[in-house]
Coordinates of C-alpha atoms and ligand atoms in Angstrom, one line a residue:
M1 CA 0.0 0.0 0.0
L2 CA 1.5 3.4 -1.0
A3 CA 1.6 6.1 1.7
S4 CA -0.3 9.1 0.6
R5 CA 2.4 11.4 2.0
F6 CA 2.9 14.6 -0.1
R7 CA 6.5 15.3 -0.8
P8 CA 7.3 17.9 -3.4
L9 CA 10.5 16.9 -5.3
T10 CA 11.5 20.5 -5.6
M11 CA 11.6 21.2 -1.8
S12 CA 15.2 20.4 -1.3
I13 CA 17.4 23.4 -2.0
A14 CA 20.4 21.2 -2.6
S15 CA 18.7 19.4 -5.6
P16 CA 18.2 21.8 -8.5
T17 CA 14.8 21.9 -10.2
P18 CA 14.8 19.2 -12.9
R19 CA 14.9 20.9 -16.2
A20 CA 13.5 18.1 -18.3
I21 CA 11.5 15.1 -17.2
V22 CA 11.3 11.9 -19.2
I23 CA 8.7 9.4 -18.1
G24 CA 9.3 5.9 -19.4
G25 CA 12.6 4.1 -19.6
G26 CA 12.0 2.1 -22.8
P27 CA 13.9 2.7 -26.0
A28 CA 11.9 5.8 -26.9
G29 CA 12.4 7.4 -23.5
L30 CA 16.0 6.6 -23.2
M31 CA 16.7 8.0 -26.6
A32 CA 14.9 11.2 -25.7
A33 CA 16.9 11.4 -22.5
E34 CA 20.1 11.0 -24.5
V35 CA 19.4 13.8 -26.8
L36 CA 18.3 16.1 -24.0
A37 CA 21.3 15.3 -21.8
A38 CA 23.8 15.6 -24.7
G39 CA 22.2 19.0 -25.3
G40 CA 23.2 20.1 -21.8
V41 CA 19.9 19.6 -20.1
Q42 CA 19.5 18.0 -16.6
V43 CA 17.3 15.0 -17.2
D44 CA 15.3 13.2 -14.6
L45 CA 13.9 9.9 -16.0
Y46 CA 11.1 8.2 -14.2
D47 CA 9.8 4.7 -14.7
A48 CA 7.2 2.6 -12.9
M49 CA 9.4 -0.5 -13.0
A50 CA 12.4 -1.4 -10.9
S51 CA 14.7 -1.1 -13.9
S52 CA 14.7 0.5 -17.4
G53 CA 14.1 -1.3 -20.7
R54 CA 12.2 -4.4 -19.5
K55 CA 10.5 -4.9 -22.8
F56 CA 13.6 -4.1 -24.7
L57 CA 15.3 -6.9 -22.8
L58 CA 12.5 -9.3 -23.5
A59 CA 12.8 -8.4 -27.2
G60 CA 16.4 -9.5 -26.9
K61 CA 15.4 -13.0 -25.6
G62 CA 14.2 -14.3 -29.0
G63 CA 17.1 -12.6 -30.8
M64 CA 16.9 -8.8 -30.8
N65 CA 16.0 -7.5 -34.3
I66 CA 17.0 -3.9 -34.1
T67 CA 16.5 -2.6 -37.6
H68 CA 16.4 -3.8 -41.2
A69 CA 18.9 -3.5 -44.0
E70 CA 16.4 -3.5 -46.9
P71 CA 16.3 -0.6 -49.3
Y72 CA 14.8 2.6 -47.8
E73 CA 11.7 2.6 -50.0
A74 CA 10.7 -0.9 -48.8
F75 CA 11.6 0.0 -45.3
A76 CA 9.5 3.2 -45.2
S77 CA 6.5 1.3 -46.7
R78 CA 6.3 -0.9 -43.6
Y79 CA 4.7 2.0 -41.7
G80 CA 1.6 1.8 -44.0
A81 CA -0.9 4.6 -43.5
R82 CA 1.4 6.5 -41.2
R83 CA 4.4 6.3 -43.4
A84 CA 4.6 10.1 -44.0
E85 CA 4.8 10.9 -40.3
V86 CA 7.2 8.1 -39.4
E87 CA 9.5 9.1 -42.3
R88 CA 10.1 12.4 -40.5
W89 CA 11.7 10.4 -37.7
L90 CA 13.5 8.1 -40.2
A91 CA 15.0 11.1 -42.1
A92 CA 16.6 12.3 -38.9
F93 CA 17.7 8.8 -37.7
T94 CA 18.0 6.4 -40.6
P95 CA 18.2 2.6 -40.2
Q96 CA 21.9 3.0 -41.1
Q97 CA 22.3 5.6 -38.3
V98 CA 20.7 3.2 -35.9
R99 CA 23.4 0.8 -36.7
E100 CA 26.2 3.4 -36.3
W101 CA 24.7 4.5 -33.0
I102 CA 24.9 0.8 -31.7
H103 CA 28.4 0.5 -33.0
D104 CA 29.3 3.7 -31.1
L105 CA 28.1 2.0 -27.9
G106 CA 30.7 -0.7 -28.6
I107 CA 28.3 -3.3 -29.9
D108 CA 28.7 -4.9 -33.4
T109 CA 25.8 -5.7 -35.6
F110 CA 25.2 -8.1 -38.4
V111 CA 22.7 -8.5 -41.2
G112 CA 20.9 -11.8 -41.2
S113 CA 19.9 -13.6 -44.4
S114 CA 16.5 -12.0 -44.3
G115 CA 18.0 -8.5 -44.2
R116 CA 17.1 -8.2 -40.5
V117 CA 19.8 -6.5 -38.4
F118 CA 20.9 -7.9 -35.0
P119 CA 23.4 -7.0 -32.4
A120 CA 26.4 -9.3 -32.8
D121 CA 25.4 -11.7 -30.0
M122 CA 21.6 -11.2 -30.7
K123 CA 21.1 -10.0 -27.1
A124 CA 19.7 -6.8 -25.8
A125 CA 21.4 -6.8 -22.3
P126 CA 24.9 -5.7 -23.3
L127 CA 23.5 -2.9 -25.5
L128 CA 21.2 -1.7 -22.7
R129 CA 24.0 -1.8 -20.2
A130 CA 26.3 0.3 -22.4
W131 CA 23.5 2.7 -23.1
L132 CA 22.5 3.2 -19.5
H133 CA 26.2 3.7 -18.7
R134 CA 26.4 6.4 -21.3
L135 CA 23.3 8.1 -20.0
R136 CA 24.6 8.1 -16.4
E137 CA 27.8 9.6 -17.7
L138 CA 25.8 12.3 -19.3
G139 CA 24.2 13.0 -15.9
V140 CA 20.7 11.5 -16.5
R141 CA 19.2 10.7 -13.1
F142 CA 17.1 7.6 -12.9
H143 CA 14.1 7.3 -10.6
M144 CA 12.8 3.8 -10.7
R145 CA 9.6 2.6 -9.1
H146 CA 8.0 6.0 -9.8
R147 CA 4.7 5.4 -11.4
W148 CA 3.3 8.6 -13.1
T149 CA -0.4 8.9 -12.3
G150 CA -1.3 12.1 -14.0
W151 CA -1.3 15.8 -13.2
R152 CA -2.3 17.8 -10.2
D153 CA -2.2 21.6 -10.0
G154 CA 0.0 21.7 -13.1
Q155 CA 2.5 19.2 -11.6
L156 CA 3.3 15.6 -12.5
V157 CA 2.2 13.2 -9.8
F158 CA 4.2 10.0 -9.1
A159 CA 3.4 7.1 -6.8
T160 CA 6.6 5.8 -5.2
P161 CA 7.3 3.2 -2.6
E162 CA 7.9 6.1 -0.2
G163 CA 4.7 7.9 -1.0
E164 CA 3.5 10.4 -3.5
I165 CA 5.7 13.0 -5.0
L166 CA 5.0 15.9 -7.3
S167 CA 7.5 17.2 -9.9
Q168 CA 7.7 19.6 -12.8
A169 CA 10.1 20.8 -15.4
G170 CA 10.3 23.1 -18.4
A171 CA 9.8 20.2 -20.7
V172 CA 8.3 16.7 -20.3
V173 CA 8.7 13.7 -22.6
L174 CA 6.1 10.9 -22.2
A175 CA 7.4 7.6 -23.6
L176 CA 5.0 5.2 -21.8
G177 CA 4.8 2.5 -24.4
G178 CA 1.7 0.8 -25.8
A179 CA -0.5 -1.7 -23.9
S180 CA 1.0 -5.1 -24.4
W181 CA 2.9 -7.1 -21.8
A182 CA 1.7 -4.9 -19.0
R183 CA 3.8 -6.8 -16.5
L184 CA 6.9 -5.2 -18.2
G185 CA 5.5 -1.7 -17.5
S186 CA 3.5 -0.6 -20.5
D187 CA -0.1 -0.9 -19.4
G188 CA -1.7 1.8 -21.4
A189 CA -3.1 3.4 -18.2
W190 CA -2.0 6.8 -19.6
A191 CA -4.6 6.8 -22.4
P192 CA -7.6 8.1 -20.4
W193 CA -5.4 10.6 -18.5
L194 CA -4.2 12.2 -21.8
A195 CA -7.7 12.0 -23.3
G196 CA -8.9 13.8 -20.2
R197 CA -6.5 16.6 -21.1
K198 CA -8.0 17.0 -24.6
V199 CA -5.4 14.9 -26.3
D200 CA -6.9 12.8 -29.1
V201 CA -6.1 9.1 -28.4
A202 CA -7.1 6.3 -30.7
P203 CA -8.2 3.1 -28.8
L204 CA -5.2 0.8 -28.2
V205 CA -5.5 -2.4 -30.2
P206 CA -3.3 -5.5 -30.6
M207 CA -0.7 -5.5 -33.4
N208 CA 1.7 -8.3 -34.3
C209 CA -0.6 -10.6 -32.5
G210 CA -2.1 -14.1 -32.9
F211 CA -5.7 -14.9 -33.6
D212 CA -8.3 -17.4 -32.4
A213 CA -9.7 -19.8 -34.8
D214 CA -11.7 -21.8 -32.3
W215 CA -10.2 -25.2 -33.2
S216 CA -12.0 -28.4 -32.5
E217 CA -10.8 -30.2 -29.4
Y218 CA -9.6 -33.0 -31.6
F219 CA -7.4 -30.7 -33.7
S220 CA -6.1 -28.6 -30.9
S221 CA -5.1 -31.6 -28.7
R222 CA -3.1 -33.1 -31.6
H223 CA -1.5 -30.1 -33.2
A224 CA -1.2 -27.2 -30.7
G225 CA 2.4 -26.0 -30.9
A226 CA 3.1 -27.5 -34.3
P227 CA 5.1 -25.2 -36.6
L228 CA 4.2 -24.7 -40.3
T229 CA 7.6 -23.9 -41.8
T230 CA 6.9 -23.9 -45.6
V231 CA 3.6 -22.2 -46.1
A232 CA 2.2 -19.0 -47.5
L233 CA -0.7 -16.9 -46.0
G234 CA -3.0 -14.4 -47.6
L235 CA -6.1 -12.3 -46.8
A236 CA -8.5 -11.6 -49.6
D237 CA -8.7 -7.9 -50.8
A238 CA -11.9 -6.0 -51.6
Q239 CA -11.9 -7.6 -55.1
G240 CA -11.5 -11.1 -53.7
G241 CA -7.8 -11.5 -54.9
V242 CA -5.4 -13.0 -52.4
A243 CA -1.7 -11.9 -52.3
F244 CA 0.1 -14.7 -50.6
R245 CA 3.2 -14.1 -48.5
K246 CA 5.6 -17.0 -47.7
G247 CA 6.9 -17.6 -44.2
Q248 CA 6.3 -19.5 -41.1
F249 CA 3.7 -19.6 -38.3
V250 CA 2.6 -21.9 -35.5
V251 CA -0.7 -23.5 -34.6
S252 CA -1.5 -22.4 -31.0
G253 CA -4.0 -24.0 -28.7
T254 CA -6.7 -21.6 -29.9
G255 CA -5.6 -20.4 -33.3
I256 CA -2.5 -19.2 -35.1
E257 CA 0.5 -17.0 -34.2
G258 CA 4.0 -16.4 -35.4
S259 CA 5.9 -14.1 -37.8
L260 CA 3.8 -14.7 -40.9
V261 CA 0.6 -14.1 -38.9
Y262 CA 2.0 -11.0 -37.3
A263 CA 2.9 -9.6 -40.7
L264 CA -0.8 -9.7 -41.7
S265 CA -2.1 -9.0 -38.2
G266 CA -3.1 -5.3 -38.7
A267 CA -5.2 -6.1 -41.8
I268 CA -6.7 -9.3 -40.2
R269 CA -7.6 -7.3 -37.0
D270 CA -9.2 -4.5 -39.0
R271 CA -11.2 -7.1 -41.1
I272 CA -12.5 -8.8 -38.0
A273 CA -13.5 -5.4 -36.5
E274 CA -15.5 -4.6 -39.7
D275 CA -17.0 -8.0 -40.5
G276 CA -16.9 -9.9 -37.2
Q277 CA -14.5 -12.4 -38.6
A278 CA -11.7 -12.7 -41.2
T279 CA -11.0 -15.6 -43.6
V280 CA -7.3 -16.1 -44.3
F281 CA -6.1 -18.5 -47.0
I282 CA -3.2 -20.9 -46.4
D283 CA -1.1 -22.2 -49.2
L284 CA 0.1 -25.5 -47.8
L285 CA 2.4 -26.1 -50.8
P286 CA 3.9 -22.8 -51.8
D287 CA 6.7 -24.5 -53.7
H288 CA 4.3 -26.4 -56.0
D289 CA 2.1 -24.7 -58.6
A290 CA -1.6 -25.4 -58.8
R291 CA -1.3 -27.6 -61.9
R292 CA 1.3 -29.8 -60.3
V293 CA -0.8 -30.1 -57.1
L294 CA -3.9 -31.1 -59.2
D295 CA -1.9 -33.6 -61.2
E296 CA -0.6 -35.3 -58.0
V297 CA -4.0 -35.4 -56.4
M298 CA -5.6 -36.9 -59.5
R299 CA -2.8 -39.4 -60.0
P300 CA -4.2 -43.0 -59.5
R301 CA -3.5 -44.2 -56.0
G302 CA -4.5 -47.8 -56.1
S303 CA -5.5 -49.1 -52.7
R304 CA -3.7 -46.4 -50.8
S305 CA -5.8 -44.1 -48.7
L306 CA -6.1 -40.5 -49.8
S307 CA -4.1 -39.4 -46.7
S308 CA -1.2 -41.7 -47.6
H309 CA -1.4 -40.6 -51.2
L310 CA -1.1 -36.9 -50.2
Q311 CA 1.8 -37.7 -47.9
S312 CA 3.8 -39.7 -50.5
R313 CA 3.1 -37.5 -53.5
L314 CA 3.0 -34.0 -51.9
G315 CA 4.5 -34.5 -48.5
V316 CA 1.3 -33.4 -46.8
S317 CA 1.2 -35.0 -43.4
G318 CA 1.1 -34.0 -39.7
V319 CA -0.3 -30.6 -39.0
K320 CA -0.8 -29.8 -42.7
A321 CA -3.0 -32.9 -43.1
G322 CA -4.7 -32.0 -39.8
L323 CA -5.5 -28.5 -41.1
L324 CA -7.0 -29.9 -44.2
R325 CA -9.3 -32.1 -42.2
E326 CA -10.1 -29.3 -39.8
C327 CA -11.0 -26.7 -42.4
L328 CA -12.3 -28.7 -45.2
G329 CA -15.7 -30.5 -45.2
K330 CA -15.7 -34.3 -45.8
D331 CA -17.2 -34.0 -49.2
D332 CA -14.7 -31.3 -50.4
F333 CA -11.8 -33.5 -49.1
A334 CA -13.1 -36.3 -51.3
D335 CA -13.4 -34.1 -54.4
P336 CA -10.0 -34.0 -56.2
G337 CA -10.6 -30.6 -57.7
K338 CA -11.7 -29.0 -54.4
L339 CA -9.0 -30.7 -52.5
A340 CA -6.3 -29.5 -54.9
R341 CA -7.6 -25.9 -54.7
A342 CA -7.7 -26.2 -50.9
L343 CA -4.1 -27.4 -50.8
K344 CA -3.1 -24.1 -52.5
A345 CA -5.6 -21.8 -50.7
L346 CA -7.1 -23.4 -47.6
P347 CA -9.7 -21.0 -46.1
L348 CA -9.4 -20.6 -42.3
V349 CA -11.8 -18.4 -40.4
L350 CA -10.3 -16.3 -37.7
K351 CA -12.7 -15.1 -35.0
R352 CA -10.8 -12.6 -32.9
P353 CA -7.3 -11.3 -32.1
R354 CA -5.6 -12.6 -29.0
P355 CA -5.8 -10.2 -26.0
I356 CA -3.7 -7.1 -26.4
D357 CA -1.5 -8.1 -23.4
E358 CA -0.1 -11.0 -25.4
A359 CA 0.7 -9.0 -28.5
I360 CA 4.2 -8.0 -29.5
S361 CA 3.1 -4.4 -29.9
S362 CA 0.0 -2.3 -30.0
G363 CA -1.6 0.0 -32.4
G364 CA -3.6 3.1 -31.6
G365 CA -2.5 5.7 -29.1
V366 CA -1.9 9.4 -29.4
R367 CA -3.0 10.5 -32.9
F368 CA -0.6 12.5 -35.0
E369 CA -3.3 15.1 -35.4
A370 CA -2.9 15.8 -31.6
L371 CA 0.8 16.7 -32.2
D372 CA 2.2 19.9 -33.6
E373 CA 3.1 20.1 -37.3
K374 CA 6.8 20.3 -36.7
G375 CA 7.2 16.5 -36.1
S376 CA 8.6 17.2 -32.6
G377 CA 6.0 15.1 -30.9
M378 CA 4.7 18.0 -28.9
L379 CA 1.1 17.8 -27.8
R380 CA -1.0 20.7 -29.1
A381 CA -3.2 20.5 -26.0
L382 CA -0.2 20.5 -23.6
P383 CA 2.6 22.8 -24.8
G384 CA 6.0 21.6 -23.5
V385 CA 4.8 18.0 -23.2
F386 CA 6.2 15.7 -25.9
V387 CA 5.3 12.1 -26.7
A388 CA 7.5 9.3 -28.2
G389 CA 7.5 5.6 -29.1
E390 CA 4.8 3.0 -29.2
M391 CA 2.3 5.2 -27.4
I392 CA 1.8 7.2 -30.7
D393 CA -0.7 5.9 -33.2
W394 CA 1.5 4.2 -35.8
E395 CA 2.2 0.5 -36.3
A396 CA 4.6 -1.7 -38.2
P397 CA 5.3 -5.4 -38.6
T398 CA 8.1 -7.1 -36.7
G399 CA 11.5 -7.0 -38.4
G400 CA 13.2 -4.2 -36.5
Y401 CA 10.7 -1.6 -37.7
L402 CA 9.2 -1.1 -34.2
L403 CA 12.5 -0.3 -32.5
T404 CA 13.7 1.9 -35.3
A405 CA 10.6 4.1 -35.1
C406 CA 10.8 4.1 -31.3
F407 CA 14.4 5.3 -31.5
G408 CA 13.6 7.9 -34.1
S409 CA 10.5 9.3 -32.3
G410 CA 12.5 9.4 -29.1
R411 CA 15.2 11.5 -30.8
A412 CA 12.5 13.7 -32.3
A413 CA 10.8 14.3 -29.0
G414 CA 14.2 14.8 -27.2
Q415 CA 15.2 17.4 -29.9
G416 CA 11.7 19.0 -29.7
A417 CA 12.0 19.3 -25.9
L418 CA 15.5 20.7 -26.2
D419 CA 14.4 23.3 -28.8
W420 CA 11.4 24.1 -26.6
L421 CA 13.6 24.7 -23.5
R422 CA 16.0 26.8 -25.6
R423 CA 13.2 28.8 -27.0
S424 CA 11.8 29.3 -23.5
D425 CA 15.3 30.5 -22.6
K426 CA 15.4 27.8 -20.0
V427 CA 18.7 26.3 -21.1
K428 CA 21.4 28.9 -20.6
Q429 CA 24.1 27.9 -23.1
G430 CA 24.2 24.4 -21.8
T431 CA 25.2 25.3 -18.3
P432 CA 23.3 23.5 -15.6
S433 CA 21.2 25.8 -13.4
Ligands
FAD1 C1 8.2 -10.4 -27.0 C2 8.6 -9.1 -27.7 C3 9.6 -9.1 -28.7 C4 9.9 -8.0 -29.4 N1 10.9 -8.0 -30.3 C5 11.2 -6.9 -31.0 C6 12.2 -7.0 -32.0 O1 13.0 -8.0 -32.1 N2 12.4 -5.9 -32.8 C7 11.7 -4.7 -32.6 O2 11.9 -3.8 -33.4 N3 10.7 -4.6 -31.7 C8 10.5 -5.7 -30.9 N4 9.5 -5.7 -29.9 C9 8.7 -4.4 -29.7 C10 9.6 -3.4 -28.9 O3 10.1 -4.0 -27.8 C11 8.6 -2.2 -28.5 O4 8.0 -1.6 -29.7 C12 9.4 -1.1 -27.8 O5 10.0 -1.6 -26.6 C13 8.5 0.1 -27.5 O6 9.4 1.1 -26.9 P1 8.7 2.3 -26.0 O7 9.9 3.0 -25.5 O8 7.8 3.0 -26.8 O9 7.9 1.5 -24.9 P2 8.3 0.5 -23.8 O10 9.5 -0.3 -24.2 O11 7.1 -0.3 -23.6 O12 8.7 1.3 -22.5 C14 7.7 2.1 -21.9 C15 8.2 2.3 -20.5 O13 7.3 3.2 -19.8 C16 7.1 2.8 -18.5 N5 5.8 3.3 -18.1 C17 4.6 3.0 -18.6 N6 3.6 3.6 -17.9 C18 4.3 4.3 -16.9 C19 3.8 5.2 -15.9 N7 2.5 5.5 -15.7 N8 4.7 5.7 -15.0 C20 6.1 5.5 -15.2 N9 6.5 4.7 -16.2 C21 5.6 4.1 -17.0 C22 7.2 1.3 -18.6 O14 7.6 0.7 -17.3 C23 8.3 1.1 -19.6 O15 9.6 1.0 -19.0 C24 9.2 -6.8 -29.1 C25 8.2 -6.8 -28.2 C26 7.9 -7.9 -27.5 C27 6.8 -7.9 -26.4

């Protein structure tokens, strides 16, 4: 239970008034703190958790994918409808500059066969350690276990183990993350607080998430956890055409998840929101053309069962065979033409996204329309307050695009706050007050 003691942070004469406050010690907040501190500002960084960068560290567990080496045009296209806004961040901190920044921290990077860029040991911890060391050297003061709970009388209110404190500064950067993996700190609790201050916030929704297909008990008990390594997945467009994308995904206890599903997750999520469900199509044999598949299905099979025939002629067995049985009616399975078509485009109805807390990232958040036009991340409704990272309403697939945009927006917000302080004549030639 937190004591409700009121203790203004500014009461001690020995401690100078913080000049910029960053709330949120994820990649976006740390980057904003770096820009501000390097610009000669005293930065106080607050985070609700016991240490910074919890989600960043988790991202490192499965092999931290920090950015992508594909050509810029393809890279920028990953941000979809918000490409133009995100490009302002990318222009100031390009994927190549992300890599140089990491190298500057003493960490090597390499480009994987897919073009994804990883730190040399694929881990986040050494990078985070080096980064925090740099920030401390720059004078950033870290205040952990300080949960921001909103404003009171123009001051920021923090709940701490020692009780409540109030604090204020000439500029504030909010980098509070989205709403997935709440146990790592980003719980989206800030959304109503900002909305209450006339900031336009789009509902937070899951992104890079799995979906429920409501499997039968029979299928789920046999195939949950099974990977599909050579498949393609597609969602029909308005004209009924399906653009398939090759990749991998996993059958979960309730539906499907994994990189290929995440890549389509924004579109699938939106389709479910519109229509109540979404039908995706699975190409179980992306390396065989439709003609070859039909020929093999039609080939005389003697006394062999259809299942053994599919296994021996087309390698369809295990979870692929299970999916065919799960998604295709008995009659269609027995019809060679329909079976061959299903092998190349098996319809699977997805009912709902998995809960946002399980998602890799979230969409929604502070709308760009709520920010000033300069691309600094300053809230129109709250001059001097800047936002950065996943809490802004953009989204991207996995592949290093999330972190790259978080870094870029953190830099933009840090620079915006620095310019704001300078304009307000609150930074006197970089000398601490
Ligand atoms: C399993 C997993 C794997 C991932 N892998 C990758 C990957 O390989 N590549 C990639 O690009 N992206 C990856 N991501 C996504 C990436 O980690 C996030 O997009 C990124 O961390 C978001 O950065 P952020 O700074 O905006 O927010 P966060 O990293 O979520 O940080 C927000 C911070 O704000 C703090 N905070 C929140 N509310 C408050 C409050 N009220 N008061 C005080 N502090 C508060 C939180 O404690 C947290 O420290 C992965 C995510 C997950 C979950």
